[in-house]
């Protein structure tokens, strides 16, 4: 197996900078759209043969250095008893959002072997056909909690923050339940054969540093402590560059960065106790090949002081992205970083 990605996670020297792309299996690929014509998104997540097929697509097409399991952060939330729907126009919808003690009591504990067996089955199928590491993942408790409290996406997180400020005990109870579920969910993925774990905290950037410290960080620390001894863990806290010293306290092996910070400044804030992942603006992939190569070169140079660097975009690749440009980015990372190192 090509272990470059895992070596960079651990901060070991590599021959070139490994690269993968968040949301690399998705609608920008015609091959993905072809599979999606036949089934809806949730059916795709729950059919191991199809989930495995689309997990492998970007590895073969883009030549990235890691695969990420095709699934969604809301799969375990549905398994805990919430009705989930993906609407083409509105994104995810969770019915009967958690707003009080009674709705919290309706939630079931997660038993991955029984509730989401298709996740382990997909991992086992992918592992048989893959010669790069496979990344498993989960949403972080805070991000999952906001979906469960809001009932879907939100601009200002009013219902979540109302609960935090009006009934903090209830919010913490929900976070405890989610932390337990995430640890079980991640452990099931490890048992099935993933090589690393990424924790997505997409909405934690809505919090002040003070509140991040109270309402999100302790729970991520618990998850990281449970996983870190087993395999590398990446913490991607989107929109959190103003609080990187706190994000670092998660204890994760790798900290994911979005594009709103110069990577060299992030390295200064994070130190050399962790590796970094990122951080090109996904919209650069709408530029010319020359621009893409220039920006890849810039990011590589900006990350030179890091303990280890895994190249990625600063958030998921957008559905409108030309595939050729994604391929050009991966090629540029491999070519330019081989010269640097
Ligand atoms: O990265 C990968 O290739 C692995 C698969 C993956 C998906 N979602 C597939 C997906 C992963 C790791 C996720 C994580 C996820 N899901 C996050 C965290 C990352 C982030 O973007 O911040 C979040 C917030 C979600 C919730 C979610 N799922 C939303 C908001 C949406 C709708 C938005 C959209 O792009 O349509 C989804 C749907 C979703 N998840 C799609 C894919 C490929 C599109 C579904 C389709 O095919 O119609």
mmCIF file of C-alpha atoms and ligand atoms in Angstrom:
data_model
loop_
_atom_site.group_PDB
_atom_site.id
_atom_site.type_symbol
_atom_site.label_atom_id
_atom_site.label_comp_id
_atom_site.label_asym_id
_atom_site.label_seq_id
_atom_site.Cartn_x
_atom_site.Cartn_y
_atom_site.Cartn_z
ATOM 1 C CA UNK A 1 0.000 0.000 0.000
ATOM 2 C CA UNK A 2 1.121 3.576 -0.718
ATOM 3 C CA UNK A 3 1.435 4.963 2.839
ATOM 4 C CA UNK A 4 2.482 8.531 2.017
ATOM 5 C CA UNK A 5 -0.751 9.965 3.424
ATOM 6 C CA UNK A 6 -0.386 8.126 6.762
ATOM 7 C CA UNK A 7 3.287 9.098 7.041
ATOM 8 C CA UNK A 8 2.420 12.785 6.585
ATOM 9 C CA UNK A 9 -0.319 12.446 9.236
ATOM 10 C CA UNK A 10 2.316 11.211 11.678
ATOM 11 C CA UNK A 11 4.843 13.872 10.635
ATOM 12 C CA UNK A 12 7.268 11.451 8.967
ATOM 13 C CA UNK A 13 9.309 12.555 5.928
ATOM 14 C CA UNK A 14 7.708 11.685 2.584
ATOM 15 C CA UNK A 15 8.976 11.714 -1.032
ATOM 16 C CA UNK A 16 6.170 14.058 -2.067
ATOM 17 C CA UNK A 17 3.162 15.774 -0.496
ATOM 18 C CA UNK A 18 0.109 13.471 -0.402
ATOM 19 C CA UNK A 19 -3.201 14.894 -1.617
ATOM 20 C CA UNK A 20 -6.899 14.036 -1.420
ATOM 21 C CA UNK A 21 -9.994 16.216 -1.816
ATOM 22 C CA UNK A 22 -12.898 16.662 0.575
ATOM 23 C CA UNK A 23 -16.105 15.471 -1.198
ATOM 24 C CA UNK A 24 -13.902 13.839 -3.833
ATOM 25 C CA UNK A 25 -16.666 11.319 -4.546
ATOM 26 C CA UNK A 26 -19.492 13.501 -5.737
ATOM 27 C CA UNK A 27 -21.537 15.244 -8.349
ATOM 28 C CA UNK A 28 -18.642 16.896 -10.269
ATOM 29 C CA UNK A 29 -17.764 13.365 -11.531
ATOM 30 C CA UNK A 30 -19.886 12.095 -14.485
ATOM 31 C CA UNK A 31 -19.189 8.565 -13.222
ATOM 32 C CA UNK A 32 -20.826 9.479 -9.866
ATOM 33 C CA UNK A 33 -23.815 11.131 -11.554
ATOM 34 C CA UNK A 34 -24.348 7.966 -13.583
ATOM 35 C CA UNK A 35 -24.668 5.863 -10.402
ATOM 36 C CA UNK A 36 -26.886 8.543 -8.791
ATOM 37 C CA UNK A 37 -29.304 8.414 -11.741
ATOM 38 C CA UNK A 38 -30.247 4.934 -10.604
ATOM 39 C CA UNK A 39 -30.629 5.524 -6.834
ATOM 40 C CA UNK A 40 -31.251 8.374 -4.399
ATOM 41 C CA UNK A 41 -28.452 9.616 -2.151
ATOM 42 C CA UNK A 42 -29.431 7.722 1.020
ATOM 43 C CA UNK A 43 -29.890 4.447 -0.893
ATOM 44 C CA UNK A 44 -26.422 4.975 -2.358
ATOM 45 C CA UNK A 45 -24.982 5.414 1.160
ATOM 46 C CA UNK A 46 -26.751 2.251 2.340
ATOM 47 C CA UNK A 47 -25.836 -0.057 -0.570
ATOM 48 C CA UNK A 48 -22.300 -1.314 0.138
ATOM 49 C CA UNK A 49 -21.501 -2.311 -3.474
ATOM 50 C CA UNK A 50 -22.496 1.136 -4.795
ATOM 51 C CA UNK A 51 -20.909 3.056 -1.894
ATOM 52 C CA UNK A 52 -17.682 1.120 -2.513
ATOM 53 C CA UNK A 53 -17.848 1.827 -6.244
ATOM 54 C CA UNK A 54 -18.154 5.610 -5.814
ATOM 55 C CA UNK A 55 -15.540 5.643 -3.024
ATOM 56 C CA UNK A 56 -13.043 4.175 -5.510
ATOM 57 C CA UNK A 57 -13.950 6.455 -8.461
ATOM 58 C CA UNK A 58 -11.822 9.483 -7.460
ATOM 59 C CA UNK A 59 -8.837 7.284 -6.562
ATOM 60 C CA UNK A 60 -8.781 5.903 -10.098
ATOM 61 C CA UNK A 61 -9.708 9.131 -11.893
ATOM 62 C CA UNK A 62 -7.701 11.715 -9.902
ATOM 63 C CA UNK A 63 -4.855 9.497 -8.576
ATOM 64 C CA UNK A 64 -5.267 10.889 -5.060
ATOM 65 C CA UNK A 65 -3.260 9.434 -2.168
ATOM 66 C CA UNK A 66 -6.220 8.491 0.040
ATOM 67 C CA UNK A 67 -9.827 7.397 -0.338
ATOM 68 C CA UNK A 68 -12.642 8.587 1.931
ATOM 69 C CA UNK A 69 -15.587 6.320 2.615
ATOM 70 C CA UNK A 70 -18.702 7.397 0.740
ATOM 71 C CA UNK A 71 -21.378 8.133 3.334
ATOM 72 C CA UNK A 72 -22.727 11.159 5.185
ATOM 73 C CA UNK A 73 -22.316 12.653 8.652
ATOM 74 C CA UNK A 74 -26.086 12.381 9.208
ATOM 75 C CA UNK A 75 -26.282 8.584 8.721
ATOM 76 C CA UNK A 76 -25.729 7.853 12.466
ATOM 77 C CA UNK A 77 -28.216 10.600 13.390
ATOM 78 C CA UNK A 78 -30.908 8.826 11.380
ATOM 79 C CA UNK A 79 -29.902 5.553 13.071
ATOM 80 C CA UNK A 80 -30.448 7.223 16.474
ATOM 81 C CA UNK A 81 -34.098 7.664 15.543
ATOM 82 C CA UNK A 82 -34.503 10.935 13.623
ATOM 83 C CA UNK A 83 -36.295 10.948 10.273
ATOM 84 C CA UNK A 84 -33.844 12.162 7.611
ATOM 85 C CA UNK A 85 -34.433 13.339 4.070
ATOM 86 C CA UNK A 86 -32.116 14.882 1.490
ATOM 87 C CA UNK A 87 -33.946 17.458 -0.572
ATOM 88 C CA UNK A 88 -32.383 18.517 -3.903
ATOM 89 C CA UNK A 89 -33.054 22.174 -3.145
ATOM 90 C CA UNK A 90 -32.811 22.467 0.647
ATOM 91 C CA UNK A 91 -30.120 19.887 1.514
ATOM 92 C CA UNK A 92 -30.641 17.676 4.590
ATOM 93 C CA UNK A 93 -33.897 17.850 6.565
ATOM 94 C CA UNK A 94 -34.305 16.249 10.012
ATOM 95 C CA UNK A 95 -37.927 15.995 11.149
ATOM 96 C CA UNK A 96 -39.034 16.721 14.747
ATOM 97 C CA UNK A 97 -35.888 18.624 15.775
ATOM 98 C CA UNK A 98 -34.580 18.229 19.324
ATOM 99 C CA UNK A 99 -35.768 21.239 21.304
ATOM 100 C CA UNK A 100 -36.640 19.804 24.734
ATOM 101 C CA UNK A 101 -35.941 17.000 27.219
ATOM 102 C CA UNK A 102 -38.775 14.827 25.820
ATOM 103 C CA UNK A 103 -37.377 14.820 22.270
ATOM 104 C CA UNK A 104 -33.906 14.026 23.617
ATOM 105 C CA UNK A 105 -35.328 11.025 25.458
ATOM 106 C CA UNK A 106 -36.714 9.704 22.156
ATOM 107 C CA UNK A 107 -33.179 9.247 20.811
ATOM 108 C CA UNK A 108 -31.727 5.740 20.792
ATOM 109 C CA UNK A 109 -28.112 4.925 21.595
ATOM 110 C CA UNK A 110 -26.139 3.948 18.489
ATOM 111 C CA UNK A 111 -25.283 0.291 17.972
ATOM 112 C CA UNK A 112 -23.318 0.412 14.672
ATOM 113 C CA UNK A 113 -23.244 -3.353 14.047
ATOM 114 C CA UNK A 114 -27.049 -3.519 14.119
ATOM 115 C CA UNK A 115 -28.081 -0.019 13.069
ATOM 116 C CA UNK A 116 -25.648 0.783 10.233
ATOM 117 C CA UNK A 117 -24.138 -2.570 9.106
ATOM 118 C CA UNK A 118 -23.777 -1.202 5.550
ATOM 119 C CA UNK A 119 -20.960 1.107 6.728
ATOM 120 C CA UNK A 120 -18.671 -1.743 7.818
ATOM 121 C CA UNK A 121 -19.685 -3.765 4.740
ATOM 122 C CA UNK A 122 -18.740 -0.900 2.393
ATOM 123 C CA UNK A 123 -15.395 -0.429 4.188
ATOM 124 C CA UNK A 124 -14.558 -4.137 3.798
ATOM 125 C CA UNK A 125 -15.429 -4.054 0.081
ATOM 126 C CA UNK A 126 -13.324 -0.928 -0.539
ATOM 127 C CA UNK A 127 -10.342 -2.281 1.393
ATOM 128 C CA UNK A 128 -10.148 -5.305 -0.934
ATOM 129 C CA UNK A 129 -9.749 -3.074 -3.994
ATOM 130 C CA UNK A 130 -7.641 -0.196 -2.697
ATOM 131 C CA UNK A 131 -3.887 0.430 -2.629
ATOM 132 C CA UNK A 132 -3.983 3.756 -0.760
ATOM 133 C CA UNK A 133 -5.235 4.388 2.800
ATOM 134 C CA UNK A 134 -8.984 4.600 3.475
ATOM 135 C CA UNK A 135 -10.259 7.473 5.628
ATOM 136 C CA UNK A 136 -13.323 6.858 7.800
ATOM 137 C CA UNK A 137 -15.206 9.827 9.226
ATOM 138 C CA UNK A 138 -17.813 11.232 11.531
ATOM 139 C CA UNK A 139 -19.411 14.589 12.156
ATOM 140 C CA UNK A 140 -18.238 16.199 15.400
ATOM 141 C CA UNK A 141 -20.815 16.329 18.205
ATOM 142 C CA UNK A 142 -21.356 20.104 17.889
ATOM 143 C CA UNK A 143 -22.043 19.970 14.144
ATOM 144 C CA UNK A 144 -24.374 16.977 14.538
ATOM 145 C CA UNK A 145 -26.147 18.718 17.438
ATOM 146 C CA UNK A 146 -26.821 21.835 15.328
ATOM 147 C CA UNK A 147 -28.429 19.711 12.578
ATOM 148 C CA UNK A 148 -30.546 17.889 15.178
ATOM 149 C CA UNK A 149 -31.660 21.085 16.936
ATOM 150 C CA UNK A 150 -32.227 23.197 13.803
ATOM 151 C CA UNK A 151 -33.763 20.354 11.777
ATOM 152 C CA UNK A 152 -31.457 21.091 8.849
ATOM 153 C CA UNK A 153 -29.108 23.783 7.621
ATOM 154 C CA UNK A 154 -29.227 27.248 9.182
ATOM 155 C CA UNK A 155 -27.710 30.703 8.765
ATOM 156 C CA UNK A 156 -27.489 31.928 12.355
ATOM 157 C CA UNK A 157 -27.922 28.841 14.572
ATOM 158 C CA UNK A 158 -30.626 30.539 16.652
ATOM 159 C CA UNK A 159 -32.273 27.364 17.984
ATOM 160 C CA UNK A 160 -28.935 25.782 18.895
ATOM 161 C CA UNK A 161 -27.741 28.905 20.680
ATOM 162 C CA UNK A 162 -31.091 29.357 22.417
ATOM 163 C CA UNK A 163 -30.641 25.903 23.920
ATOM 164 C CA UNK A 164 -27.006 26.654 24.867
ATOM 165 C CA UNK A 165 -27.947 29.862 26.664
ATOM 166 C CA UNK A 166 -31.426 28.970 28.006
ATOM 167 C CA UNK A 167 -30.894 25.330 28.942
ATOM 168 C CA UNK A 168 -27.167 24.536 28.917
ATOM 169 C CA UNK A 169 -27.704 21.294 30.858
ATOM 170 C CA UNK A 170 -29.905 19.960 28.054
ATOM 171 C CA UNK A 171 -27.380 20.987 25.398
ATOM 172 C CA UNK A 172 -24.583 19.220 27.292
ATOM 173 C CA UNK A 173 -26.774 16.117 27.694
ATOM 174 C CA UNK A 174 -27.262 15.991 23.920
ATOM 175 C CA UNK A 175 -23.513 16.460 23.417
ATOM 176 C CA UNK A 176 -22.795 13.576 25.828
ATOM 177 C CA UNK A 177 -25.178 11.304 23.895
ATOM 178 C CA UNK A 178 -23.572 12.291 20.593
ATOM 179 C CA UNK A 179 -20.019 11.865 21.866
ATOM 180 C CA UNK A 180 -20.814 8.317 22.964
ATOM 181 C CA UNK A 181 -22.429 7.594 19.579
ATOM 182 C CA UNK A 182 -19.501 9.073 17.616
ATOM 183 C CA UNK A 183 -16.950 7.008 19.565
ATOM 184 C CA UNK A 184 -18.909 3.813 18.842
ATOM 185 C CA UNK A 185 -19.405 4.782 15.201
ATOM 186 C CA UNK A 186 -15.730 5.510 14.679
ATOM 187 C CA UNK A 187 -14.700 2.319 16.513
ATOM 188 C CA UNK A 188 -16.927 0.263 14.179
ATOM 189 C CA UNK A 189 -15.190 1.844 11.176
ATOM 190 C CA UNK A 190 -11.773 1.074 12.686
ATOM 191 C CA UNK A 191 -12.798 -2.545 13.304
ATOM 192 C CA UNK A 192 -13.928 -2.806 9.659
ATOM 193 C CA UNK A 193 -10.540 -1.621 8.379
ATOM 194 C CA UNK A 194 -10.206 2.169 7.896
ATOM 195 C CA UNK A 195 -6.668 3.597 8.227
ATOM 196 C CA UNK A 196 -7.432 7.084 9.572
ATOM 197 C CA UNK A 197 -10.411 9.077 10.846
ATOM 198 C CA UNK A 198 -11.519 12.601 9.975
ATOM 199 C CA UNK A 199 -13.858 14.489 12.296
ATOM 200 C CA UNK A 200 -15.886 17.134 10.413
ATOM 201 C CA UNK A 201 -16.864 20.134 12.555
ATOM 202 C CA UNK A 202 -18.452 22.170 9.776
ATOM 203 C CA UNK A 203 -20.449 24.600 11.929
ATOM 204 C CA UNK A 204 -18.198 25.175 14.928
ATOM 205 C CA UNK A 205 -17.023 28.445 13.348
ATOM 206 C CA UNK A 206 -20.359 29.923 14.444
ATOM 207 C CA UNK A 207 -19.079 29.925 18.048
ATOM 208 C CA UNK A 208 -16.968 32.470 19.921
ATOM 209 C CA UNK A 209 -13.663 31.045 21.231
ATOM 210 C CA UNK A 210 -15.163 31.216 24.716
ATOM 211 C CA UNK A 211 -18.149 29.066 23.733
ATOM 212 C CA UNK A 212 -16.044 26.717 21.600
ATOM 213 C CA UNK A 213 -14.108 25.969 24.771
ATOM 214 C CA UNK A 214 -17.275 25.188 26.740
ATOM 215 C CA UNK A 215 -19.678 23.644 24.232
ATOM 216 C CA UNK A 216 -17.537 21.860 21.644
ATOM 217 C CA UNK A 217 -13.877 21.280 22.512
ATOM 218 C CA UNK A 218 -14.230 18.932 25.552
ATOM 219 C CA UNK A 219 -16.309 16.523 23.472
ATOM 220 C CA UNK A 220 -13.875 16.485 20.550
ATOM 221 C CA UNK A 221 -11.033 15.902 23.026
ATOM 222 C CA UNK A 222 -12.862 12.829 24.357
ATOM 223 C CA UNK A 223 -13.224 11.392 20.828
ATOM 224 C CA UNK A 224 -9.623 12.143 19.883
ATOM 225 C CA UNK A 225 -8.357 10.512 23.097
ATOM 226 C CA UNK A 226 -10.379 7.368 22.302
ATOM 227 C CA UNK A 227 -9.079 7.099 18.720
ATOM 228 C CA UNK A 228 -5.561 8.556 18.680
ATOM 229 C CA UNK A 229 -3.831 5.545 20.203
ATOM 230 C CA UNK A 230 -5.205 3.387 17.373
ATOM 231 C CA UNK A 231 -4.730 5.430 14.200
ATOM 232 C CA UNK A 232 -4.236 9.007 12.959
ATOM 233 C CA UNK A 233 -7.119 11.423 13.505
ATOM 234 C CA UNK A 234 -7.781 14.604 11.518
ATOM 235 C CA UNK A 235 -9.890 17.396 13.035
ATOM 236 C CA UNK A 236 -11.410 19.707 10.430
ATOM 237 C CA UNK A 237 -13.040 22.676 12.165
ATOM 238 C CA UNK A 238 -14.322 24.803 9.294
ATOM 239 C CA UNK A 239 -14.141 28.590 9.692
ATOM 240 C CA UNK A 240 -12.103 28.398 12.892
ATOM 241 C CA UNK A 241 -8.816 30.082 11.966
ATOM 242 C CA UNK A 242 -9.413 32.770 14.621
ATOM 243 C CA UNK A 243 -9.156 30.112 17.342
ATOM 244 C CA UNK A 244 -6.467 27.709 16.127
ATOM 245 C CA UNK A 245 -4.676 27.525 19.500
ATOM 246 C CA UNK A 246 -7.924 26.096 20.922
ATOM 247 C CA UNK A 247 -8.487 23.820 17.906
ATOM 248 C CA UNK A 248 -4.997 22.418 18.493
ATOM 249 C CA UNK A 249 -6.046 21.469 22.034
ATOM 250 C CA UNK A 250 -8.291 18.812 20.460
ATOM 251 C CA UNK A 251 -5.108 16.721 20.452
ATOM 252 C CA UNK A 252 -5.676 15.574 16.844
ATOM 253 C CA UNK A 253 -2.672 14.370 14.815
ATOM 254 C CA UNK A 254 -3.723 16.581 11.890
ATOM 255 C CA UNK A 255 -5.556 19.924 11.874
ATOM 256 C CA UNK A 256 -7.567 20.749 8.744
ATOM 257 C CA UNK A 257 -7.445 24.362 7.530
ATOM 258 C CA UNK A 258 -9.836 26.321 5.351
ATOM 259 C CA UNK A 259 -8.504 28.959 2.921
ATOM 260 C CA UNK A 260 -9.191 31.982 5.119
ATOM 261 C CA UNK A 261 -5.739 31.810 6.696
ATOM 262 C CA UNK A 262 -2.252 31.832 5.189
ATOM 263 C CA UNK A 263 -0.984 28.319 5.996
ATOM 264 C CA UNK A 264 2.338 29.688 7.281
ATOM 265 C CA UNK A 265 0.406 31.758 9.856
ATOM 266 C CA UNK A 266 -1.555 28.662 10.855
ATOM 267 C CA UNK A 267 1.717 26.786 11.388
ATOM 268 C CA UNK A 268 2.879 29.612 13.677
ATOM 269 C CA UNK A 269 -0.347 29.309 15.710
ATOM 270 C CA UNK A 270 -0.331 25.493 15.789
ATOM 271 C CA UNK A 271 3.376 24.774 16.293
ATOM 272 C CA UNK A 272 4.979 21.512 15.242
ATOM 273 C CA UNK A 273 3.048 19.110 17.478
ATOM 274 C CA UNK A 274 0.579 18.313 14.689
ATOM 275 C CA UNK A 275 0.470 18.033 10.893
ATOM 276 C CA UNK A 276 -1.791 20.210 8.762
ATOM 277 C CA UNK A 277 -4.226 19.536 5.931
ATOM 278 C CA UNK A 278 -5.423 22.013 3.334
ATOM 279 C CA UNK A 279 -5.940 24.706 2.295
ATOM 280 C CA UNK A 280 -6.640 25.903 -1.265
ATOM 281 C CA UNK A 281 -9.895 27.776 -1.979
ATOM 282 C CA UNK A 282 -12.159 25.278 -3.850
ATOM 283 C CA UNK A 283 -13.043 28.055 -6.320
ATOM 284 C CA UNK A 284 -9.433 28.202 -7.572
ATOM 285 C CA UNK A 285 -10.450 25.077 -9.523
ATOM 286 C CA UNK A 286 -12.562 27.355 -11.737
ATOM 287 C CA UNK A 287 -9.357 29.133 -12.835
ATOM 288 C CA UNK A 288 -6.890 28.241 -15.587
ATOM 289 C CA UNK A 289 -4.362 25.420 -15.253
ATOM 290 C CA UNK A 290 -1.648 28.054 -14.883
ATOM 291 C CA UNK A 291 -3.482 29.697 -11.981
ATOM 292 C CA UNK A 292 -4.111 26.313 -10.329
ATOM 293 C CA UNK A 293 -0.422 25.443 -10.549
ATOM 294 C CA UNK A 294 0.600 28.827 -9.126
ATOM 295 C CA UNK A 295 -1.741 28.482 -6.160
ATOM 296 C CA UNK A 296 -0.681 24.861 -5.517
ATOM 297 C CA UNK A 297 2.906 26.093 -5.448
ATOM 298 C CA UNK A 298 1.941 28.893 -3.044
ATOM 299 C CA UNK A 299 0.169 26.525 -0.626
ATOM 300 C CA UNK A 300 3.056 24.016 -0.729
ATOM 301 C CA UNK A 301 5.571 26.753 0.122
ATOM 302 C CA UNK A 302 3.338 28.215 2.831
ATOM 303 C CA UNK A 303 3.197 24.771 4.499
ATOM 304 C CA UNK A 304 6.947 24.103 4.420
ATOM 305 C CA UNK A 305 7.386 24.783 8.159
ATOM 306 C CA UNK A 306 4.706 22.294 9.158
ATOM 307 C CA UNK A 307 5.510 18.958 10.824
ATOM 308 C CA UNK A 308 3.683 17.288 7.946
ATOM 309 C CA UNK A 309 1.361 18.495 5.184
ATOM 310 C CA UNK A 310 -1.502 16.763 3.426
ATOM 311 C CA UNK A 311 -2.679 18.842 0.483
ATOM 312 C CA UNK A 312 -6.438 19.376 0.246
ATOM 313 C CA UNK A 313 -8.969 22.062 -0.560
ATOM 314 C CA UNK A 314 -10.141 24.280 2.284
ATOM 315 C CA UNK A 315 -13.658 22.778 2.005
ATOM 316 C CA UNK A 316 -15.477 20.301 -0.230
ATOM 317 C CA UNK A 317 -15.025 20.350 -4.002
ATOM 318 C CA UNK A 318 -18.015 22.067 -5.657
ATOM 319 C CA UNK A 319 -20.385 20.144 -7.976
ATOM 320 C CA UNK A 320 -19.693 22.569 -10.885
ATOM 321 C CA UNK A 321 -15.906 21.927 -10.851
ATOM 322 C CA UNK A 322 -14.353 20.754 -14.152
ATOM 323 C CA UNK A 323 -12.857 17.285 -13.524
ATOM 324 C CA UNK A 324 -9.771 18.129 -15.621
ATOM 325 C CA UNK A 325 -8.931 20.944 -13.232
ATOM 326 C CA UNK A 326 -9.122 18.637 -10.222
ATOM 327 C CA UNK A 327 -6.789 16.244 -12.044
ATOM 328 C CA UNK A 328 -4.470 19.181 -12.842
ATOM 329 C CA UNK A 329 -4.368 20.122 -9.155
ATOM 330 C CA UNK A 330 -3.406 16.598 -8.048
ATOM 331 C CA UNK A 331 -0.723 16.410 -10.762
ATOM 332 C CA UNK A 332 0.666 19.806 -9.748
ATOM 333 C CA UNK A 333 0.864 18.782 -6.075
ATOM 334 C CA UNK A 334 2.764 15.601 -6.937
ATOM 335 C CA UNK A 335 5.099 17.277 -9.436
ATOM 336 C CA UNK A 336 5.919 20.443 -7.480
ATOM 337 C CA UNK A 337 6.297 18.767 -4.081
ATOM 338 C CA UNK A 338 8.701 16.130 -5.467
ATOM 339 C CA UNK A 339 10.965 18.996 -6.544
ATOM 340 C CA UNK A 340 10.710 20.820 -3.210
ATOM 341 C CA UNK A 341 11.548 17.804 -1.065
HETATM 342 O O1 LIG B 1 -15.922 13.464 0.960
HETATM 343 C C1 LIG B 1 -16.399 12.480 0.390
HETATM 344 O O2 LIG B 1 -16.257 12.250 -0.839
HETATM 345 C C2 LIG B 1 -17.113 11.444 1.224
HETATM 346 C C3 LIG B 1 -18.528 11.597 1.342
HETATM 347 C C4 LIG B 1 -19.135 12.721 2.153
HETATM 348 C C5 LIG B 1 -20.381 13.284 1.819
HETATM 349 N N1 LIG B 1 -20.752 14.141 2.813
HETATM 350 C C6 LIG B 1 -21.148 12.947 0.611
HETATM 351 C C7 LIG B 1 -22.273 13.798 0.196
HETATM 352 C C8 LIG B 1 -18.713 13.328 3.353
HETATM 353 C C9 LIG B 1 -17.419 13.155 4.110
HETATM 354 C C10 LIG B 1 -19.757 14.213 3.753
HETATM 355 C C11 LIG B 1 -19.712 15.000 5.004
HETATM 356 C C12 LIG B 1 -20.762 15.999 5.273
HETATM 357 N N2 LIG B 1 -22.100 15.881 5.039
HETATM 358 C C13 LIG B 1 -20.532 17.215 5.932
HETATM 359 C C14 LIG B 1 -19.211 17.693 6.455
HETATM 360 C C15 LIG B 1 -18.363 18.298 5.387
HETATM 361 C C16 LIG B 1 -18.751 19.695 4.991
HETATM 362 O O3 LIG B 1 -19.142 19.834 3.798
HETATM 363 O O4 LIG B 1 -18.649 20.615 5.790
HETATM 364 C C17 LIG B 1 -21.768 17.884 6.028
HETATM 365 C C18 LIG B 1 -22.002 19.243 6.640
HETATM 366 C C19 LIG B 1 -22.754 17.021 5.467
HETATM 367 C C20 LIG B 1 -24.223 17.250 5.380
HETATM 368 C C21 LIG B 1 -24.676 17.295 3.973
HETATM 369 N N3 LIG B 1 -24.743 16.204 3.119
HETATM 370 C C22 LIG B 1 -25.145 18.416 3.253
HETATM 371 C C23 LIG B 1 -25.224 19.835 3.794
HETATM 372 C C24 LIG B 1 -25.508 17.967 1.977
HETATM 373 C C25 LIG B 1 -26.211 18.740 0.888
HETATM 374 C C26 LIG B 1 -25.326 19.730 0.271
HETATM 375 C C27 LIG B 1 -24.976 19.273 -1.101
HETATM 376 O O5 LIG B 1 -23.780 19.341 -1.449
HETATM 377 O O6 LIG B 1 -25.910 18.880 -1.830
HETATM 378 C C28 LIG B 1 -25.208 16.583 1.899
HETATM 379 C C29 LIG B 1 -25.379 15.716 0.717
HETATM 380 C C30 LIG B 1 -24.158 15.002 0.218
HETATM 381 N N4 LIG B 1 -23.230 14.380 0.991
HETATM 382 C C31 LIG B 1 -23.806 14.816 -1.158
HETATM 383 C C32 LIG B 1 -22.638 14.055 -1.165
HETATM 384 C C33 LIG B 1 -21.893 13.539 -2.372
HETATM 385 C C34 LIG B 1 -24.628 15.281 -2.360
HETATM 386 C C35 LIG B 1 -25.702 14.303 -2.509
HETATM 387 C C36 LIG B 1 -26.142 14.014 -3.920
HETATM 388 O O7 LIG B 1 -25.508 13.174 -4.615
HETATM 389 O O8 LIG B 1 -27.181 14.552 -4.310
#
